[in-house]
Every structure is written in C-alpha cells, then in structure tokens.
C-alpha cells in the first residue's frame, strides 16, 4: 500500500514539474539563431479581420539585423504592439520559419561587433 501511495505522489510531482517546464520554456527559441536589430520607425500597421467581425492589429517591421560576428541580413517580423523607437532587440530566427520570437536587450548586452554596427 505504501508503494502505491509513493508511486502516485511521484507521478503527481513529475506531472506538476512537467507542466511548469512547459509554461516557462519558449519552444520558438530552442534551436534558433540569434540576431540583433534596433527599432527604427513605427512599423507598418496591419489590420486583420477575424470571423466574429472583430479585428486584430499588428505591426510589421523590416529591419537590418546582425549576427554576433556583425554579418548583416534584412529581416521582416510582426509584433502585436508598436515597439519602442530605438530599442535594441534580440531576434530568434529559424531557417524555415523566419523570426519566431524576440526580446528587448540593453545596448551594453549587445555583442561588440553588433554594437559597432548599430550606432
């Protein structure tokens, strides 16, 4: 009987731990390349109509981005809100999906070669 109760407790702990991991991990960032950019401009506002008659607003940005070695490429991505002018972003990209996620970073956290390019 004690073994059954202990087994149930272990299973519950594993399920709760697994659930917490799934909530905290952003799978769009796993295996993605990291590039850096600076927001210039307000982005192009795009309105999409949804089935219930409402609308969704998002902003499209097309900006130069640099890898940690300073190599440039132009990337396009969207955001559900207008991004802060001159903010630095770390973009997570995958070859088959483009930009999958992003996060704002401080200028001091940029790689040296990227910081030189984004003045």
GROMACS .gro file of C-alpha atoms in nm:
model
  119
    1UNK     CA    1   0.000   0.000   0.000
    2UNK     CA    2   0.285   0.238   0.084
    3UNK     CA    3   0.445   0.167  -0.255
    4UNK     CA    4   0.123   0.260  -0.436
    5UNK     CA    5   0.089   0.587  -0.245
    6UNK     CA    6   0.456   0.671  -0.301
    7UNK     CA    7   0.422   0.591  -0.673
    8UNK     CA    8   0.116   0.817  -0.700
    9UNK     CA    9   0.299   1.102  -0.525
   10UNK     CA   10   0.599   1.065  -0.758
   11UNK     CA   11   0.373   1.067  -1.066
   12UNK     CA   12   0.192   1.380  -0.945
   13UNK     CA   13   0.522   1.557  -0.876
   14UNK     CA   14   0.651   1.466  -1.225
   15UNK     CA   15   0.329   1.590  -1.389
   16UNK     CA   16   0.334   1.919  -1.199
   17UNK     CA   17   0.706   1.969  -1.274
   18UNK     CA   18   0.649   1.893  -1.643
   19UNK     CA   19   0.361   2.139  -1.655
   20UNK     CA   20   0.575   2.412  -1.502
   21UNK     CA   21   0.853   2.349  -1.753
   22UNK     CA   22   0.608   2.368  -2.044
   23UNK     CA   23   0.482   2.705  -1.918
   24UNK     CA   24   0.828   2.858  -1.879
   25UNK     CA   25   1.005   2.726  -2.191
   26UNK     CA   26   0.957   2.920  -2.514
   27UNK     CA   27   0.992   2.650  -2.778
   28UNK     CA   28   1.021   2.916  -3.050
   29UNK     CA   29   1.366   2.998  -2.911
   30UNK     CA   30   1.505   2.645  -2.893
   31UNK     CA   31   1.748   2.580  -3.178
   32UNK     CA   32   1.705   2.932  -3.315
   33UNK     CA   33   1.980   3.162  -3.439
   34UNK     CA   34   2.014   3.496  -3.259
   35UNK     CA   35   2.038   3.823  -3.447
   36UNK     CA   36   2.025   4.179  -3.318
   37UNK     CA   37   1.849   4.487  -3.451
   38UNK     CA   38   1.742   4.834  -3.348
   39UNK     CA   39   1.387   4.959  -3.399
   40UNK     CA   40   1.377   5.243  -3.649
   41UNK     CA   41   1.035   5.378  -3.742
   42UNK     CA   42   0.689   5.297  -3.615
   43UNK     CA   43   0.629   4.985  -3.821
   44UNK     CA   44   0.356   4.929  -4.076
   45UNK     CA   45   0.015   4.880  -3.913
   46UNK     CA   46  -0.173   4.577  -4.044
   47UNK     CA   47  -0.538   4.511  -3.957
   48UNK     CA   48  -0.673   4.159  -3.996
   49UNK     CA   49  -1.045   4.087  -3.974
   50UNK     CA   50  -1.148   3.780  -3.781
   51UNK     CA   51  -1.456   3.560  -3.821
   52UNK     CA   52  -1.661   3.723  -3.545
   53UNK     CA   53  -1.631   4.065  -3.713
   54UNK     CA   54  -1.356   4.196  -3.487
   55UNK     CA   55  -1.012   4.298  -3.595
   56UNK     CA   56  -0.658   4.224  -3.488
   57UNK     CA   57  -0.393   4.493  -3.521
   58UNK     CA   58  -0.026   4.407  -3.560
   59UNK     CA   59   0.281   4.598  -3.670
   60UNK     CA   60   0.524   4.482  -3.935
   61UNK     CA   61   0.891   4.575  -3.921
   62UNK     CA   62   1.153   4.522  -4.191
   63UNK     CA   63   1.496   4.597  -4.046
   64UNK     CA   64   1.864   4.515  -4.089
   65UNK     CA   65   1.979   4.260  -3.831
   66UNK     CA   66   2.327   4.141  -3.739
   67UNK     CA   67   2.462   3.815  -3.604
   68UNK     CA   68   2.726   3.814  -3.328
   69UNK     CA   69   3.001   3.842  -3.594
   70UNK     CA   70   2.849   4.158  -3.743
   71UNK     CA   71   2.716   3.995  -4.061
   72UNK     CA   72   2.402   4.170  -4.184
   73UNK     CA   73   2.074   4.044  -4.323
   74UNK     CA   74   1.735   4.211  -4.360
   75UNK     CA   75   1.453   4.052  -4.163
   76UNK     CA   76   1.079   4.108  -4.156
   77UNK     CA   77   0.867   4.030  -3.850
   78UNK     CA   78   0.544   4.136  -3.683
   79UNK     CA   79   0.452   4.243  -3.331
   80UNK     CA   80   0.109   4.265  -3.167
   81UNK     CA   81   0.204   4.611  -3.039
   82UNK     CA   82   0.408   4.904  -3.162
   83UNK     CA   83   0.767   4.865  -3.049
   84UNK     CA   84   0.966   5.137  -2.875
   85UNK     CA   85   1.168   5.356  -3.111
   86UNK     CA   86   1.546   5.292  -3.090
   87UNK     CA   87   1.500   4.983  -2.871
   88UNK     CA   88   1.751   4.702  -2.925
   89UNK     CA   89   1.606   4.358  -2.990
   90UNK     CA   90   1.748   4.009  -2.994
   91UNK     CA   91   1.563   3.822  -3.270
   92UNK     CA   92   1.532   3.445  -3.267
   93UNK     CA   93   1.523   3.307  -3.621
   94UNK     CA   94   1.483   2.967  -3.781
   95UNK     CA   95   1.562   2.898  -4.145
   96UNK     CA   96   1.220   2.760  -4.233
   97UNK     CA   97   1.011   2.997  -4.017
   98UNK     CA   98   1.190   3.334  -4.012
   99UNK     CA   99   1.166   3.533  -3.688
  100UNK     CA  100   1.000   3.314  -3.426
  101UNK     CA  101   1.047   3.531  -3.117
  102UNK     CA  102   1.221   3.843  -2.990
  103UNK     CA  103   1.313   4.019  -2.668
  104UNK     CA  104   1.439   4.365  -2.585
  105UNK     CA  105   1.802   4.388  -2.473
  106UNK     CA  106   2.015   4.669  -2.335
  107UNK     CA  107   2.286   4.823  -2.555
  108UNK     CA  108   2.551   4.703  -2.309
  109UNK     CA  109   2.436   4.344  -2.369
  110UNK     CA  110   2.496   4.358  -2.745
  111UNK     CA  111   2.798   4.173  -2.885
  112UNK     CA  112   3.083   4.416  -2.960
  113UNK     CA  113   3.066   4.377  -3.339
  114UNK     CA  114   2.689   4.429  -3.335
  115UNK     CA  115   2.719   4.736  -3.113
  116UNK     CA  116   2.961   4.890  -3.364
  117UNK     CA  117   2.710   4.838  -3.647
  118UNK     CA  118   2.406   4.968  -3.454
  119UNK     CA  119   2.519   5.321  -3.369
   0.00000   0.00000   0.00000
